Amino acid sequence: MLISCVAYENGRKLADIEPGDIHRYLVKPGSFVWVALLEPDARALELMQAEFNLHPLAVEDARHGHQRPKIEEYGDLLFAVLHMVEPADGELRVGEVAIFVGRNYILSVRSGAEKGFQDVRARAEQEPELLSRGPGYVLYALMDAVVDRYFPLLDALETELERIEEQIFAEVSPRANIEALYALKQRLMVFRHAVSPLLESLGDISGARVPLVCAGMREYFRDVSDHLQRLDQTIESIRETVSTAISVNLSMINLQENATMKRLAAYAALIAVPTMIVGIYGMNFEYMPELRWRYGYALVLGIMAAIDGYIFYRLRRSGWL
Amino acid sequence: MLISCVAYENGRKLADIEPGDIHRYLVKPGSFVWVALLEPDARALELMQAEFNLHPLAVEDARHGHQRPKIEEYGDLLFAVLHMVEPADGELRVGEVAIFVGRNYILSVRSGAEKGFQDVRARAEQEPELLSRGPGYVLYALMDAVVDRYFPLLDALETELERIEEQIFAEVSPRANIEALYALKQRLMVFRHAVSPLLESLGDISGARVPLVCAGMREYFRDVSDHLQRLDQTIESIRETVSTAISVNLSMINLQENATMKRLAAYAALIAVPTMIVGIYGMNFEYMPELRWRYGYALVLGIMAAIDGYIFYRLRRSGWL
Amino acid sequence: MLISCVAYENGRKLADIEPGDIHRYLVKPGSFVWVALLEPDARALELMQAEFNLHPLAVEDARHGHQRPKIEEYGDLLFAVLHMVEPADGELRVGEVAIFVGRNYILSVRSGAEKGFQDVRARAEQEPELLSRGPGYVLYALMDAVVDRYFPLLDALETELERIEEQIFAEVSPRANIEALYALKQRLMVFRHAVSPLLESLGDISGARVPLVCAGMREYFRDVSDHLQRLDQTIESIRETVSTAISVNLSMINLQENATMKRLAAYAALIAVPTMIVGIYGMNFEYMPELRWRYGYALVLGIMAAIDGYIFYRLRRSGWL
Amino acid sequence: MLISCVAYENGRKLADIEPGDIHRYLVKPGSFVWVALLEPDARALELMQAEFNLHPLAVEDARHGHQRPKIEEYGDLLFAVLHMVEPADGELRVGEVAIFVGRNYILSVRSGAEKGFQDVRARAEQEPELLSRGPGYVLYALMDAVVDRYFPLLDALETELERIEEQIFAEVSPRANIEALYALKQRLMVFRHAVSPLLESLGDISGARVPLVCAGMREYFRDVSDHLQRLDQTIESIRETVSTAISVNLSMINLQENATMKRLAAYAALIAVPTMIVGIYGMNFEYMPELRWRYGYALVLGIMAAIDGYIFYRLRRSGWL
Amino acid sequence: MLISCVAYENGRKLADIEPGDIHRYLVKPGSFVWVALLEPDARALELMQAEFNLHPLAVEDARHGHQRPKIEEYGDLLFAVLHMVEPADGELRVGEVAIFVGRNYILSVRSGAEKGFQDVRARAEQEPELLSRGPGYVLYALMDAVVDRYFPLLDALETELERIEEQIFAEVSPRANIEALYALKQRLMVFRHAVSPLLESLGDISGARVPLVCAGMREYFRDVSDHLQRLDQTIESIRETVSTAISVNLSMINLQENATMKRLAAYAALIAVPTMIVGIYGMNFEYMPELRWRYGYALVLGIMAAIDGYIFYRLRRSGWL
């Protein structure tokens, strides 16, 4: 589906154009074309391939999807794939955007993600002096938008982790904690797969040798790289904390087991001692003087109560009960 | 066993030729020979060594098998070894294909794997403009085929892992889960041994200095490298998840132990308390007025039932039963 | 908030100047301006950006805060972000200082941290021969101050760790130990996030290619780097020790469980054996000669006491009691 | 002890010579001397040092032994130390061979290992065209022999690991498994210490800059390196599997504990319930009609048997028994 | 405290000189001065700084101590810090030696360590041909001495580890084992902090670009580096083994718990079964024919003994007792 197809000249919008007319604008000096597609069919991609003369391997990647985030050069063409992460019913949905950038065009192919880049285009059109830098700047703006959307989602994971930590130390439901930690780790991996390959690839455009379309944009891409490094560090932190939390939770489970066993032992003692005593007076010896005492029965009951009272006091004091 | 031996000229099949005639075609400009062997005997390999003038160390590697995946240069000769992974009775069988690539020939020696490369050859023959690039392209096509066959197998491992995860949290048979996780990890290692050395070696042909036979094919080999990186990332993910799952399973085992102990304690309490009470009335004191009551017996039975009812209610509410 | 704004010439203080006059001093040869801001509002930062002609991306980073520690070059401008760690109610508070360094100016923007750099300025003004080296030296002095303030805080963590270790082996409250270790690890991460990205970035200014403003200061920045490496090593040590301590604590919990079970078993034995014996003499057989003995009852009580005494002695000796 | 001292010319054996005559042969063009020593005394080493003009630090290393595997250059001299691993009474014995290689000589000093290199020499003498390449080839042949001898030993470790794995899942003697895994890991470290430093060192002679004595042998040393990488990968695999097996074994221990506790609970239930019932009829109430029934006793026994039968059936079905 | 201050010429001792006269000898060609200080006060260090014209940052490091091991260049000055590890009351004491090396002087500043370098000086003076190489050789000799002193201490740790291993598998006091392993790991870290930063730094003087004062000494420093690598490998081995030992110990604790539980269950069974039986004959049914048998009592006692005998036999055979 075609979202928009616009020609720009010196940073200002020239016109909405027809995809079939793109090649006419590509020859105009100082202008470039910015096309946005959403889950295009094969025919639409072929048209773009023809108009922009895209490399077949890059087009194939965009068609098949399920790529790792990456930035590749095919001659003059820069081809980038980014993961778009969106919350969906408590889960994380991973979409993709494939971006083709040439000297005077930029084409984004989005799929599996709901939120588009209309806001990026709007903001860019309000800053013609930046937009006049051409497709390289648009690439930066798109990457910056994708990466900035990771932050609130990762913050949510951190908050969730803090919630679980509290549960662990409150010794509430270790079973639920472990499930929550496991789920958290799975969601964390979604971010790791989105962030770390991209960070690696970005080294190539913000590093020593910069592709032509990004010339003069080094600081901008380093800024994206910097954001990614922050995300990467947060991911690593959460990951390490989750590991620790899992083993701490195991310790808590063992502690609870220990506590259970102590209570079991305590209650057993409270019952077993009187049972033994009543057994004594259930013996059938002929000469057991106590049996004939007037208050023998009451005395024994009293003694048993006293002993249990004492045991109870001792166990309570030592924390077994 | 000779599978096929074909001479190509400008990307088109010239003729099926006899192995002994290979050297005649090697001198023709613009043509190359593509030979496929399956578990050849020593004689067949010697013939090929003579026809193509192969390096003895490379031939020895192909003969002995059990190599790591690798890509090596012997002067003009490029020698590659790939692992072919195939499912066999629920296990994974690892075969090998050794590929010798020269300026105008390519020789593949397959062993221990059932599925061949007939489909690769058929597809290549339908695209003469690509096949006309020569042995370098065939090498790419073979590698691409081998690597693409890893994906469904690794997907199956991921599905299996998800199945085990569900079992873990459903607390079904932790023993079976642990065996399944262990087996999964073993199978995962098969892939790791297939993927990661190859990925490393590929850096050499898709990187800075490209061997002659791969000249102009850089994007294609980078594409294979990209697929391998995706596989590698998936392998790492599964591996980490398996580790976490093993420790989560251990926690679940401890939780079950805890639950068992609680039930044990609960049932013990339900029985021990009445046992103590009946012991009391088994005592032989002369003055125990209750013993003479008309409904003493019924009363005691009732009291015991009431106490057990109360204990049962409390334990059920606190989740011990 | 403006803390101070001073112009220096040949290492000596020239005058406190107005922010709006800064550009006048920037043209004087041999002099430089040192400005310190505390949590400035947007307007104050814009003024500085205009006076010093700062790069917008760097200014944006200073405004938003929550950056990783880093040192970046924007043309002639060197932009550094450092974390300032301060104790606050038993927690660690992380503030930031962003530093802009040019050929003849240095601007520090502090936020979220209480302690400033008045002491650094005072010491620098007492050593004019060093201060005459210009903004590069001031950058060093600020970094050195920030880094040196990490040491006592990290030492406190080490002391805390030693305290916990003692608790672990004294088998006091494993639950509290685990919470303390977990909290310690969280605080450790604050330092890791402060130290390791900075160490990485410092490689660029103390390494091969040195930015202009740091020319001739290589040994000084290497010294900071050296301090950071020491911190980094300490952090790694503590981290590894915390991990080990967590697993040691788990072992201690299991040992306590084992001990609990042994005591449970021991007390059960002490009670169960007499219970069985009294049961024997509670049987109603007609021919049980002992029942008629004069001292049968006393004898049985004596035997039971003897058996329990022996069991007690054995269990005590084997450490179960 | 001198094993052999032979002069070669153009790959063919010239003569067995006296150690004292070595220097005479060193000046002959196209010839080289190959000396093999076994645990030589100080005097023998000094003689060699004098004859070949060896570097004192290298000679000292050979004399002291207990070196890491390494390959070092001392000017023209290449000095290599390899570990020789041999089975000895179920343990692994680590011997060493130090090899000095110069332009026209090679000296091997073996110690602590039983098996020598007679077979290597015999095979080399049968291939004069290879031996004529000089000391570099002999170095390769020796290294290849040492490395190839690791394979069957490491295979034995893998077989042993598989045996233990079966034991673990058969739940046979977790204690023995843990000891076996521990011992396996210790033996694995022997190989790691033999393989990985050598692999590192080999990078220097098969890599970019090749020492003079190895000129033209690049493919051969890469072949050794390839074998070492295979060994290294196997070692890593075993190591990781051992770690997993240890934690799996721990889970199995916990599972057994759980099973033990369940059986304990089950048997307790089978005994406690009848004990409670017989207690009831041991009470001394005057009005307990059942006590007077003709078949009351038999009925109670029957009821107890029925209850236990039912409990047994339930516990068996739920896997507790 | 000044230990010694000696001038050498062509490798031979010229004279013991006064610190204040050092500068006179520095101008003599072919001679150098070797000064050894022990825990000097500020004044002594200042004198040295003046005499040798040392860099203030290096002097500050020597004064403050608590440095990481390192080797740094300050122009012509080479500044090294080494850790000296000495046993002290079962603990390890870490001292430091800071070494300043120039073209014609070497100054060592030792602190916190008892053992000095008199033996190094004595040996050096006996080998004038080596000592004539100047301060670079002395630096090597000092480093070699410091590093060689690590070996016996690390060997002691290995022996200690073997002792603990035996304890673990002998199942003696898991609590003591864990404390011992923990203490061992702490001591191991002392060595890691001594060895690994030094190894890293040494890469700079034995690697590609060699500082002037070490010219021609490459093989010697590589030898030190080699020793450090051996130490480093041993440290890593011990460290990994300690980790494994801790988790093995945990398994042993669980096994002991399992065994305890089995014995508890076994003894419970031995007592509970007779208790149930005697309960049967404690019932008050009127028609219980066995009660009237002449040998009923003896029979029941016999049956109970027989049952317990059988249970005991079964439990013993299955290893529960």
Short mmCIF file of N, CA, C and O in Angstrom, two decimals, chain D residues 103 142 149 159 188-189 209 250 278 290:
data_model
loop_
_atom_site.label_atom_id
_atom_site.label_comp_id
_atom_site.label_asym_id
_atom_site.label_seq_id
_atom_site.Cartn_x
_atom_site.Cartn_y
_atom_site.Cartn_z
N ARG D 103 67.87 -22.76 10.44
CA ARG D 103 67.88 -22.86 8.98
C ARG D 103 68.24 -24.27 8.52
O ARG D 103 67.69 -24.80 7.57
N LEU D 142 56.42 -33.15 13.26
CA LEU D 142 56.40 -33.41 14.71
C LEU D 142 55.13 -32.84 15.34
O LEU D 142 54.46 -33.51 16.14
N ARG D 149 47.80 -37.16 18.11
CA ARG D 149 47.67 -38.10 19.24
C ARG D 149 46.65 -37.62 20.28
O ARG D 149 46.26 -38.39 21.16
N THR D 159 33.30 -40.23 25.01
CA THR D 159 32.60 -41.50 25.27
C THR D 159 32.27 -41.61 26.75
O THR D 159 31.16 -41.99 27.13
N LEU D 188 39.84 -32.72 31.16
CA LEU D 188 39.60 -31.82 30.03
C LEU D 188 40.55 -30.63 30.08
O LEU D 188 41.02 -30.13 29.06
N MET D 189 40.83 -30.16 31.30
CA MET D 189 41.70 -28.99 31.44
C MET D 189 43.11 -29.30 30.96
O MET D 189 43.79 -28.42 30.45
N ARG D 209 52.92 -12.85 8.71
CA ARG D 209 54.37 -12.86 8.60
C ARG D 209 54.87 -14.23 9.02
O ARG D 209 54.68 -14.66 10.15
N LEU D 250 22.12 -32.08 39.60
CA LEU D 250 21.56 -31.45 40.80
C LEU D 250 20.03 -31.50 40.77
O LEU D 250 19.38 -31.80 41.78
N VAL D 278 -7.13 -47.89 65.65
CA VAL D 278 -7.00 -48.80 66.79
C VAL D 278 -7.01 -48.02 68.09
O VAL D 278 -7.46 -48.51 69.11
N GLU D 290 -19.75 -50.99 69.82
CA GLU D 290 -19.00 -51.86 68.89
C GLU D 290 -18.15 -52.86 69.66
O GLU D 290 -17.89 -53.97 69.18
#
